[in-house]
Amino acid sequence: MSRPALRIVGVACVMATLAVACTGGSDSAPSSTVPTPATTITPQRSGDDQLTIGLLLPSSDPIMGQGLIEASNIAVERINAAGGVLGRPVRIVEQDEGLSDGGSAGVAALLASDLQIDAVVGPTSSLTALNELDTLVSAGVMSCSPTATALALDDFPDDELFFRTAPSDSLQAQAIADLAQRTGVQNIAIAHVDDVYGRPFAGAVSDALSEGTRTVTTYPFVRGDGTLEDIAQAVVESGARVVVVLAGSDDGTAFLEALTKTNFGSLIDVIVNDQFRNPAEAQRIEALDPSLRDRVRGVAPQAQSTDKDRPFDPPGLFAANAFDCVNLIALAVNLVGTDDPSVFATQIPALTTRGRVCRSFDECKRLLDESLNINYNGPDGITELLVVGRPARARFDVFAFDETGRGVFEQSIVASGS
């Protein structure tokens, strides 16, 4: 029987609570610039035949952070029970993500660890990823985020050392466009917060909607400049039958409040993004005109199973994504026979796209040992990464709001992108 994983818990660098949204939208992110990555030179390093995974996750967050940490540890326990990797048990080193400092202290602590860190599960925040990814890449360490969804990460220069098991906002944009297309409406408006989060998001939705004869008009807005009601009125007067609203929960709810003051009767659907499913805004959503609230539907990456008869294993918000990160790292190292990140990281996408379907490390490892290609599918049954390191397909929840302003699951849809 294999030894259990060595679990080294770092002192929490910063106590912070992670918001429900992992994108870092207009409510939480600076509205002026996105951090510009420096030019990186990946150092030459060799493996030590001992896979060590660092966890850069928000340990101070009892809602999501603890679930991600537990899922990562469960994955390692099962890997080690199956014989480990390269004949040795996988080790874990934990550090609190510490969102108030942009994750820099946690990254520094992992890189200064006495144990050589080969890969990091995390960060959860898109802003932390944008701030600290260059440091990890420069150190030659690969990372896999279970929740960072920012579209700005799509083209981040990462030397094939950064992966996401959560869908990018570019894929969420496709899911939103798919939902809008199902209405059959040809005249669609997009109202979006006018910042580095909203502009590219709106552009991605617009691009996905612009095929054929469909008319798509965008309406950027900045909360606080006194024009929200004017823009809401302009949307209504445009003749659009469907409006897509893209913003953080606070700014986005403010736009809905402005919309409720108009004669919105021509609108048959109001489609919003994931950040609107924020419990903190429930009272404001509850106070909307019920006739408008009933027309609002949202799209969000699926965080946990919606099938009570088939719950994800392990359970928890985005726990399956963290579980997938650990398994894919271990399988890639097992495949190439080295824990050198520059070697094993490049193999990760291929493990999810072709070959025999398998759902666990043990099952997948047996197939690889027989020199068979595998198609790893994790707890959610859809794990397919593009060569650039983000999901090619993902399942999204469609939600509505009840009379208390609480987001309620309606159905699940699958979106595909490139």
Short mmCIF file of C-alpha atoms in Angstrom, two decimals:
data_model
loop_
_atom_site.label_atom_id
_atom_site.label_comp_id
_atom_site.label_asym_id
_atom_site.label_seq_id
_atom_site.Cartn_x
_atom_site.Cartn_y
_atom_site.Cartn_z
CA MET A 1 0.00 0.00 0.00
CA SER A 2 1.42 3.39 -0.95
CA ARG A 3 2.33 5.99 1.58
CA PRO A 4 -0.17 8.87 1.87
CA ALA A 5 0.63 12.18 0.25
CA LEU A 6 2.97 14.45 2.19
CA ARG A 7 0.79 17.45 3.00
CA ILE A 8 2.73 20.58 3.88
CA VAL A 9 0.50 23.46 4.90
CA GLY A 10 1.90 26.94 4.52
CA VAL A 11 1.02 29.79 6.84
CA ALA A 12 -1.79 31.88 5.37
CA CYS A 13 -0.20 34.97 3.92
CA VAL A 14 -3.31 37.12 3.66
CA MET A 15 -6.80 36.53 5.01
CA ALA A 16 -9.32 37.25 2.26
CA THR A 17 -12.68 36.04 1.12
CA LEU A 18 -13.06 35.09 -2.53
CA ALA A 19 -16.14 36.46 -4.27
CA VAL A 20 -18.47 34.02 -6.02
CA ALA A 21 -17.41 35.28 -9.45
CA CYS A 22 -13.97 34.14 -10.57
CA THR A 23 -13.66 36.39 -13.57
CA GLY A 24 -12.78 39.67 -11.90
CA GLY A 25 -15.40 41.86 -13.54
CA SER A 26 -16.10 45.54 -13.22
CA ASP A 27 -17.09 45.33 -9.57
CA SER A 28 -13.74 43.99 -8.41
CA ALA A 29 -11.18 44.70 -11.10
CA PRO A 30 -9.42 47.91 -12.08
CA SER A 31 -11.20 49.49 -15.02
CA SER A 32 -8.18 50.98 -16.74
CA THR A 33 -5.58 48.39 -17.66
CA VAL A 34 -4.86 44.69 -17.76
CA PRO A 35 -1.42 43.75 -16.42
CA THR A 36 1.02 43.50 -19.32
CA PRO A 37 3.15 40.37 -19.12
CA ALA A 38 6.88 40.80 -19.22
CA THR A 39 8.97 38.85 -21.68
CA THR A 40 9.84 35.56 -20.03
CA ILE A 41 12.71 33.17 -20.49
CA THR A 42 11.86 29.74 -19.12
CA PRO A 43 14.85 28.44 -17.19
CA GLN A 44 16.32 25.04 -17.90
CA ARG A 45 15.41 22.64 -15.13
CA SER A 46 15.30 18.91 -14.75
CA GLY A 47 12.87 16.72 -12.89
CA ASP A 48 13.76 14.98 -9.63
CA ASP A 49 11.40 12.04 -10.29
CA GLN A 50 9.16 13.22 -7.44
CA LEU A 51 5.98 14.98 -8.54
CA THR A 52 5.24 17.84 -6.16
CA ILE A 53 2.10 19.92 -6.67
CA GLY A 54 1.58 23.30 -5.06
CA LEU A 55 -1.93 24.45 -4.20
CA LEU A 56 -2.44 28.19 -4.66
CA LEU A 57 -6.06 28.32 -3.50
CA PRO A 58 -8.03 30.58 -1.13
CA SER A 59 -7.85 28.52 2.06
CA SER A 60 -9.54 31.31 4.02
CA ASP A 61 -12.70 30.96 1.89
CA PRO A 62 -14.96 28.34 3.51
CA ILE A 63 -17.44 28.27 0.61
CA MET A 64 -15.27 27.49 -2.38
CA GLY A 65 -11.63 27.47 -1.32
CA GLN A 66 -11.89 24.63 1.15
CA GLY A 67 -13.78 22.52 -1.39
CA LEU A 68 -11.07 23.05 -4.01
CA ILE A 69 -8.36 22.11 -1.52
CA GLU A 70 -10.23 19.02 -0.40
CA ALA A 71 -10.83 17.92 -4.01
CA SER A 72 -7.12 18.32 -4.81
CA ASN A 73 -6.16 16.25 -1.78
CA ILE A 74 -8.70 13.55 -2.65
CA ALA A 75 -7.21 13.32 -6.14
CA VAL A 76 -3.70 12.93 -4.73
CA GLU A 77 -4.85 10.31 -2.20
CA ARG A 78 -6.40 8.24 -5.00
CA ILE A 79 -3.34 8.64 -7.22
CA ASN A 80 -1.08 7.46 -4.43
CA ALA A 81 -3.41 4.57 -3.63
CA ALA A 82 -2.97 3.53 -7.28
CA GLY A 83 0.81 3.46 -6.95
CA GLY A 84 1.68 7.13 -7.25
CA VAL A 85 3.61 8.65 -10.15
CA LEU A 86 7.04 7.53 -11.32
CA GLY A 87 6.90 4.91 -8.59
CA ARG A 88 6.71 7.48 -5.80
CA PRO A 89 3.85 9.21 -3.93
CA VAL A 90 2.74 12.64 -5.09
CA ARG A 91 3.42 15.42 -2.60
CA ILE A 92 1.36 18.54 -1.91
CA VAL A 93 2.48 21.94 -0.66
CA GLU A 94 -0.32 24.37 0.25
CA GLN A 95 -0.33 28.16 0.25
CA ASP A 96 -3.23 30.58 0.70
CA GLU A 97 -3.91 32.50 -2.52
CA GLY A 98 -4.29 35.70 -0.52
CA LEU A 99 -6.32 37.77 -2.96
CA SER A 100 -5.66 41.12 -1.31
CA ASP A 101 -2.03 41.11 -2.47
CA GLY A 102 -2.72 39.73 -5.93
CA GLY A 103 -1.41 36.31 -4.92
CA SER A 104 2.25 37.39 -4.94
CA ALA A 105 3.05 36.19 -1.41
CA GLY A 106 1.56 32.76 -2.03
CA VAL A 107 3.44 32.36 -5.32
CA ALA A 108 6.70 33.49 -3.72
CA ALA A 109 6.24 31.03 -0.85
CA LEU A 110 5.63 28.13 -3.23
CA LEU A 111 8.68 28.95 -5.34
CA ALA A 112 10.80 29.27 -2.18
CA SER A 113 9.65 25.91 -0.84
CA ASP A 114 12.28 23.39 0.23
CA LEU A 115 10.52 20.95 -2.11
CA GLN A 116 10.81 21.57 -5.85
CA ILE A 117 7.33 22.57 -7.07
CA ASP A 118 6.61 21.07 -10.49
CA ALA A 119 3.04 22.28 -10.96
CA VAL A 120 0.52 24.54 -9.26
CA VAL A 121 -3.23 24.03 -8.97
CA GLY A 122 -4.51 27.59 -8.99
CA PRO A 123 -4.90 30.44 -8.83
CA THR A 124 -8.67 30.78 -8.67
CA SER A 125 -8.83 34.48 -9.49
CA SER A 126 -8.32 35.72 -13.03
CA LEU A 127 -6.66 38.86 -11.67
CA THR A 128 -4.19 36.76 -9.68
CA ALA A 129 -3.46 34.72 -12.81
CA LEU A 130 -2.85 37.87 -14.85
CA ASN A 131 -0.63 39.31 -12.11
CA GLU A 132 1.38 36.21 -11.23
CA LEU A 133 1.38 33.90 -14.24
CA ASP A 134 4.51 35.52 -15.65
CA THR A 135 6.36 34.75 -12.40
CA LEU A 136 5.37 31.08 -12.51
CA VAL A 137 6.25 30.76 -16.19
CA SER A 138 9.63 32.43 -15.60
CA ALA A 139 10.32 29.85 -12.90
CA GLY A 140 9.50 27.04 -15.33
CA VAL A 141 6.50 25.88 -13.25
CA MET A 142 3.25 24.89 -14.93
CA SER A 143 -0.10 25.89 -13.45
CA CYS A 144 -3.68 24.77 -13.89
CA SER A 145 -6.52 27.03 -12.76
CA PRO A 146 -9.85 25.43 -11.86
CA THR A 147 -11.81 28.70 -11.99
CA ALA A 148 -10.03 31.61 -13.74
CA THR A 149 -12.22 32.45 -16.74
CA ALA A 150 -11.02 35.87 -17.96
CA LEU A 151 -10.96 36.25 -21.71
CA ALA A 152 -7.69 38.19 -21.33
CA LEU A 153 -5.98 34.90 -20.42
CA ASP A 154 -6.81 33.36 -23.81
CA ASP A 155 -3.77 34.89 -25.50
CA PHE A 156 -1.49 35.25 -22.49
CA PRO A 157 2.08 34.20 -23.44
CA ASP A 158 2.59 31.20 -21.16
CA ASP A 159 5.07 28.91 -22.99
CA GLU A 160 2.46 26.12 -22.82
CA LEU A 161 2.74 26.12 -19.02
CA PHE A 162 -0.76 27.39 -18.17
CA PHE A 163 -4.00 25.43 -18.43
CA ARG A 164 -7.59 25.97 -17.35
CA THR A 165 -10.24 23.39 -16.61
CA ALA A 166 -12.81 26.18 -16.25
CA PRO A 167 -14.19 27.54 -19.53
CA SER A 168 -12.91 30.90 -20.70
CA ASP A 169 -15.35 33.79 -20.96
CA SER A 170 -14.89 33.39 -24.72
CA LEU A 171 -16.71 30.06 -24.39
CA GLN A 172 -19.30 31.60 -22.07
CA ALA A 173 -19.84 34.19 -24.80
CA GLN A 174 -20.63 31.35 -27.20
CA ALA A 175 -23.09 29.85 -24.68
CA ILE A 176 -24.81 33.24 -24.29
CA ALA A 177 -25.01 33.62 -28.07
CA ASP A 178 -26.43 30.09 -28.40
CA LEU A 179 -29.15 30.94 -25.87
CA ALA A 180 -29.98 34.18 -27.71
CA GLN A 181 -30.11 32.38 -31.06
CA ARG A 182 -32.63 29.89 -29.70
CA THR A 183 -35.13 32.73 -29.33
CA GLY A 184 -35.24 33.11 -33.12
CA VAL A 185 -34.97 36.89 -32.73
CA GLN A 186 -33.02 38.75 -35.43
CA ASN A 187 -32.59 42.12 -33.66
CA ILE A 188 -30.41 41.81 -30.55
CA ALA A 189 -28.86 44.48 -28.31
CA ILE A 190 -25.78 44.03 -26.14
CA ALA A 191 -25.42 46.35 -23.15
CA HIS A 192 -22.02 46.02 -21.51
CA VAL A 193 -19.91 47.74 -18.92
CA ASP A 194 -17.34 49.85 -20.74
CA ASP A 195 -14.09 48.52 -19.28
CA VAL A 196 -11.40 45.91 -19.91
CA TYR A 197 -13.76 43.18 -18.78
CA GLY A 198 -16.90 44.21 -20.66
CA ARG A 199 -15.48 45.31 -24.01
CA PRO A 200 -13.82 42.04 -25.09
CA PHE A 201 -16.69 40.01 -23.62
CA ALA A 202 -19.21 42.01 -25.66
CA GLY A 203 -17.04 41.66 -28.74
CA ALA A 204 -16.97 37.88 -28.37
CA VAL A 205 -20.76 37.67 -27.97
CA SER A 206 -21.27 40.01 -30.93
CA ASP A 207 -18.95 37.94 -33.12
CA ALA A 208 -20.81 34.76 -32.21
CA LEU A 209 -24.15 36.39 -33.02
CA SER A 210 -23.23 38.20 -36.23
CA GLU A 211 -23.64 35.30 -38.65
CA GLY A 212 -26.46 35.50 -41.19
CA THR A 213 -28.90 38.41 -41.28
CA ARG A 214 -29.00 39.01 -37.54
CA THR A 215 -28.66 42.65 -36.42
CA VAL A 216 -26.53 43.18 -33.31
CA THR A 217 -26.06 46.61 -31.70
CA THR A 218 -23.82 47.27 -28.70
CA TYR A 219 -24.45 49.83 -25.95
CA PRO A 220 -21.45 50.45 -23.64
CA PHE A 221 -22.22 52.04 -20.29
CA VAL A 222 -20.34 53.39 -17.31
CA ARG A 223 -22.20 53.38 -14.04
CA GLY A 224 -22.05 56.71 -12.29
CA ASP A 225 -21.91 58.96 -15.33
CA GLY A 226 -25.67 59.58 -15.17
CA THR A 227 -26.51 57.91 -18.48
CA LEU A 228 -27.70 54.46 -17.39
CA GLU A 229 -31.38 55.29 -17.80
CA ASP A 230 -30.71 56.98 -21.15
CA ILE A 231 -28.88 53.90 -22.42
CA ALA A 232 -31.60 51.59 -21.11
CA GLN A 233 -34.17 53.73 -22.95
CA ALA A 234 -32.07 53.63 -26.12
CA VAL A 235 -32.01 49.82 -25.95
CA VAL A 236 -35.78 49.70 -25.67
CA GLU A 237 -36.29 52.21 -28.48
CA SER A 238 -33.91 50.30 -30.77
CA GLY A 239 -36.60 47.71 -31.41
CA ALA A 240 -34.42 44.90 -30.09
CA ARG A 241 -36.44 41.95 -28.82
CA VAL A 242 -33.54 40.44 -26.85
CA VAL A 243 -30.93 42.30 -24.82
CA VAL A 244 -27.74 40.72 -23.52
CA VAL A 245 -26.32 42.44 -20.41
CA LEU A 246 -22.64 41.84 -19.60
CA ALA A 247 -21.22 43.26 -16.39
CA GLY A 248 -20.25 42.56 -12.82
CA SER A 249 -23.16 41.92 -10.48
CA ASP A 250 -23.34 45.44 -9.01
CA ASP A 251 -23.09 47.38 -12.28
CA GLY A 252 -25.22 44.84 -14.12
CA THR A 253 -28.02 44.95 -11.56
CA ALA A 254 -27.91 48.75 -11.77
CA PHE A 255 -28.56 48.46 -15.51
CA LEU A 256 -31.53 46.16 -14.86
CA GLU A 257 -32.84 48.73 -12.35
CA ALA A 258 -32.60 51.38 -15.08
CA LEU A 259 -34.32 49.06 -17.55
CA THR A 260 -37.22 48.46 -15.18
CA LYS A 261 -38.00 52.20 -15.33
CA THR A 262 -38.60 52.04 -19.09
CA ASN A 263 -41.43 50.65 -21.17
CA PHE A 264 -39.61 47.35 -21.72
CA GLY A 265 -42.61 45.54 -23.12
CA SER A 266 -41.00 44.82 -26.50
CA LEU A 267 -38.25 42.78 -24.87
CA ILE A 268 -38.99 39.08 -24.69
CA ASP A 269 -35.67 38.02 -23.17
CA VAL A 270 -32.93 39.61 -21.07
CA ILE A 271 -29.84 37.38 -21.01
CA VAL A 272 -27.15 38.04 -18.40
CA ASN A 273 -23.72 36.59 -17.60
CA ASP A 274 -22.52 34.51 -14.68
CA GLN A 275 -21.76 37.31 -12.23
CA PHE A 276 -25.44 38.17 -11.87
CA ARG A 277 -25.88 34.95 -9.88
CA ASN A 278 -24.43 36.71 -6.86
CA PRO A 279 -26.45 36.22 -3.64
CA ALA A 280 -25.36 39.69 -2.50
CA GLU A 281 -27.66 41.27 -5.13
CA ALA A 282 -30.75 39.15 -4.34
CA GLN A 283 -32.66 41.97 -2.64
CA ARG A 284 -32.13 44.30 -5.59
CA ILE A 285 -33.18 41.61 -8.08
CA GLU A 286 -36.25 40.92 -5.92
CA ALA A 287 -37.19 44.62 -6.09
CA LEU A 288 -37.26 44.68 -9.92
CA ASP A 289 -40.57 44.86 -11.75
CA PRO A 290 -41.72 41.20 -11.65
CA SER A 291 -42.60 41.37 -15.34
CA LEU A 292 -38.99 42.25 -16.18
CA ARG A 293 -37.47 39.85 -13.67
CA ASP A 294 -39.42 36.98 -15.23
CA ARG A 295 -37.73 37.73 -18.58
CA VAL A 296 -34.20 37.53 -17.20
CA ARG A 297 -32.15 34.39 -17.77
CA GLY A 298 -28.48 33.93 -17.02
CA VAL A 299 -25.62 31.73 -18.20
CA ALA A 300 -22.87 30.51 -15.87
CA PRO A 301 -20.21 27.79 -16.02
CA GLN A 302 -21.48 24.70 -14.25
CA ALA A 303 -19.87 24.67 -10.81
CA GLN A 304 -21.34 21.42 -9.52
CA SER A 305 -23.64 18.64 -10.65
CA THR A 306 -27.29 19.54 -11.18
CA ASP A 307 -28.32 15.88 -11.25
CA LYS A 308 -29.24 14.76 -7.74
CA ASP A 309 -28.99 11.12 -8.80
CA ARG A 310 -25.49 11.57 -10.26
CA PRO A 311 -23.56 14.02 -8.06
CA PHE A 312 -19.97 14.82 -8.89
CA ASP A 313 -17.27 12.98 -6.99
CA PRO A 314 -15.75 14.88 -5.26
CA PRO A 315 -18.55 17.38 -4.49
CA GLY A 316 -18.27 21.15 -4.06
CA LEU A 317 -18.15 24.32 -6.14
CA PHE A 318 -15.70 23.78 -9.02
CA ALA A 319 -14.25 20.81 -7.09
CA ALA A 320 -14.39 18.67 -10.24
CA ASN A 321 -12.20 21.25 -12.01
CA ALA A 322 -9.49 21.07 -9.32
CA PHE A 323 -9.73 17.27 -9.34
CA ASP A 324 -9.20 17.31 -13.12
CA CYS A 325 -6.14 19.57 -12.79
CA VAL A 326 -4.41 17.14 -10.43
CA ASN A 327 -5.28 14.05 -12.47
CA LEU A 328 -4.14 15.57 -15.77
CA ILE A 329 -0.82 16.69 -14.28
CA ALA A 330 -0.18 13.23 -12.83
CA LEU A 331 -1.20 11.42 -16.02
CA ALA A 332 1.06 13.63 -18.15
CA VAL A 333 4.05 12.99 -15.88
CA ASN A 334 3.30 9.27 -15.93
CA LEU A 335 3.10 9.33 -19.73
CA VAL A 336 6.45 11.02 -20.42
CA GLY A 337 8.35 9.58 -17.45
CA THR A 338 9.61 12.88 -16.06
CA ASP A 339 8.31 15.62 -13.78
CA ASP A 340 10.06 18.30 -15.84
CA PRO A 341 7.20 20.77 -16.57
CA SER A 342 8.59 21.78 -19.96
CA VAL A 343 8.19 18.16 -21.05
CA PHE A 344 5.00 16.90 -19.41
CA ALA A 345 2.90 20.07 -19.71
CA THR A 346 2.83 19.91 -23.50
CA GLN A 347 1.16 16.49 -23.35
CA ILE A 348 -1.88 17.53 -21.29
CA PRO A 349 -4.30 18.61 -24.06
CA ALA A 350 -3.79 15.36 -26.02
CA LEU A 351 -4.84 13.35 -22.96
CA THR A 352 -8.34 14.83 -23.23
CA THR A 353 -9.12 14.66 -26.93
CA ARG A 354 -8.59 11.23 -28.45
CA GLY A 355 -8.38 7.58 -27.49
CA ARG A 356 -10.17 5.37 -24.97
CA VAL A 357 -12.48 7.19 -22.56
CA CYS A 358 -11.49 6.92 -18.89
CA ARG A 359 -12.71 8.74 -15.80
CA SER A 360 -10.12 8.13 -13.06
CA PHE A 361 -6.35 8.25 -12.70
CA ASP A 362 -6.16 4.50 -12.03
CA GLU A 363 -8.24 3.59 -15.08
CA CYS A 364 -6.40 6.03 -17.35
CA LYS A 365 -2.97 4.95 -16.11
CA ARG A 366 -3.72 1.30 -16.92
CA LEU A 367 -4.59 2.28 -20.50
CA LEU A 368 -1.44 4.38 -20.85
CA ASP A 369 0.63 1.49 -19.51
CA GLU A 370 -0.78 -0.58 -22.39
CA SER A 371 0.46 2.11 -24.83
CA LEU A 372 -3.12 3.17 -25.63
CA ASN A 373 -4.25 6.74 -26.23
CA ILE A 374 -6.74 8.04 -23.69
CA ASN A 375 -9.59 10.53 -23.58
CA TYR A 376 -9.73 11.64 -19.97
CA ASN A 377 -13.22 12.72 -18.92
CA GLY A 378 -13.50 13.87 -15.33
CA PRO A 379 -16.46 13.92 -12.96
CA ASP A 380 -18.56 16.16 -15.24
CA GLY A 381 -18.07 13.91 -18.27
CA ILE A 382 -16.71 16.75 -20.44
CA THR A 383 -13.00 17.40 -20.27
CA GLU A 384 -11.60 18.49 -23.60
CA LEU A 385 -8.74 20.98 -23.74
CA LEU A 386 -7.53 22.85 -26.79
CA VAL A 387 -3.80 22.91 -27.56
CA VAL A 388 -3.75 26.45 -26.14
CA GLY A 389 -4.79 25.06 -22.76
CA ARG A 390 -8.44 26.02 -22.29
CA PRO A 391 -11.62 23.92 -22.62
CA ALA A 392 -12.95 23.38 -26.13
CA ARG A 393 -16.34 22.37 -24.74
CA ALA A 394 -18.05 22.98 -21.43
CA ARG A 395 -21.40 22.63 -19.73
CA PHE A 396 -23.18 25.80 -18.60
CA ASP A 397 -26.12 26.36 -16.28
CA VAL A 398 -29.03 28.45 -17.51
CA PHE A 399 -30.63 30.14 -14.50
CA ALA A 400 -33.58 32.40 -13.79
CA PHE A 401 -34.55 34.45 -10.74
CA ASP A 402 -37.39 33.58 -8.38
CA GLU A 403 -39.54 36.12 -6.53
CA THR A 404 -36.88 36.44 -3.80
CA GLY A 405 -34.17 37.37 -6.31
CA ARG A 406 -32.38 34.07 -5.90
CA GLY A 407 -30.82 32.42 -8.97
CA VAL A 408 -32.59 29.15 -9.78
CA PHE A 409 -31.26 26.49 -12.14
CA GLU A 410 -33.41 25.86 -15.23
CA GLN A 411 -31.42 23.72 -17.64
CA SER A 412 -27.96 22.76 -18.77
CA ILE A 413 -26.43 23.55 -22.17
CA VAL A 414 -23.12 22.60 -23.76
CA ALA A 415 -21.15 25.18 -25.71
CA SER A 416 -18.25 24.52 -28.06
CA GLY A 417 -15.59 26.91 -29.30
CA SER A 418 -12.17 27.02 -30.90
#
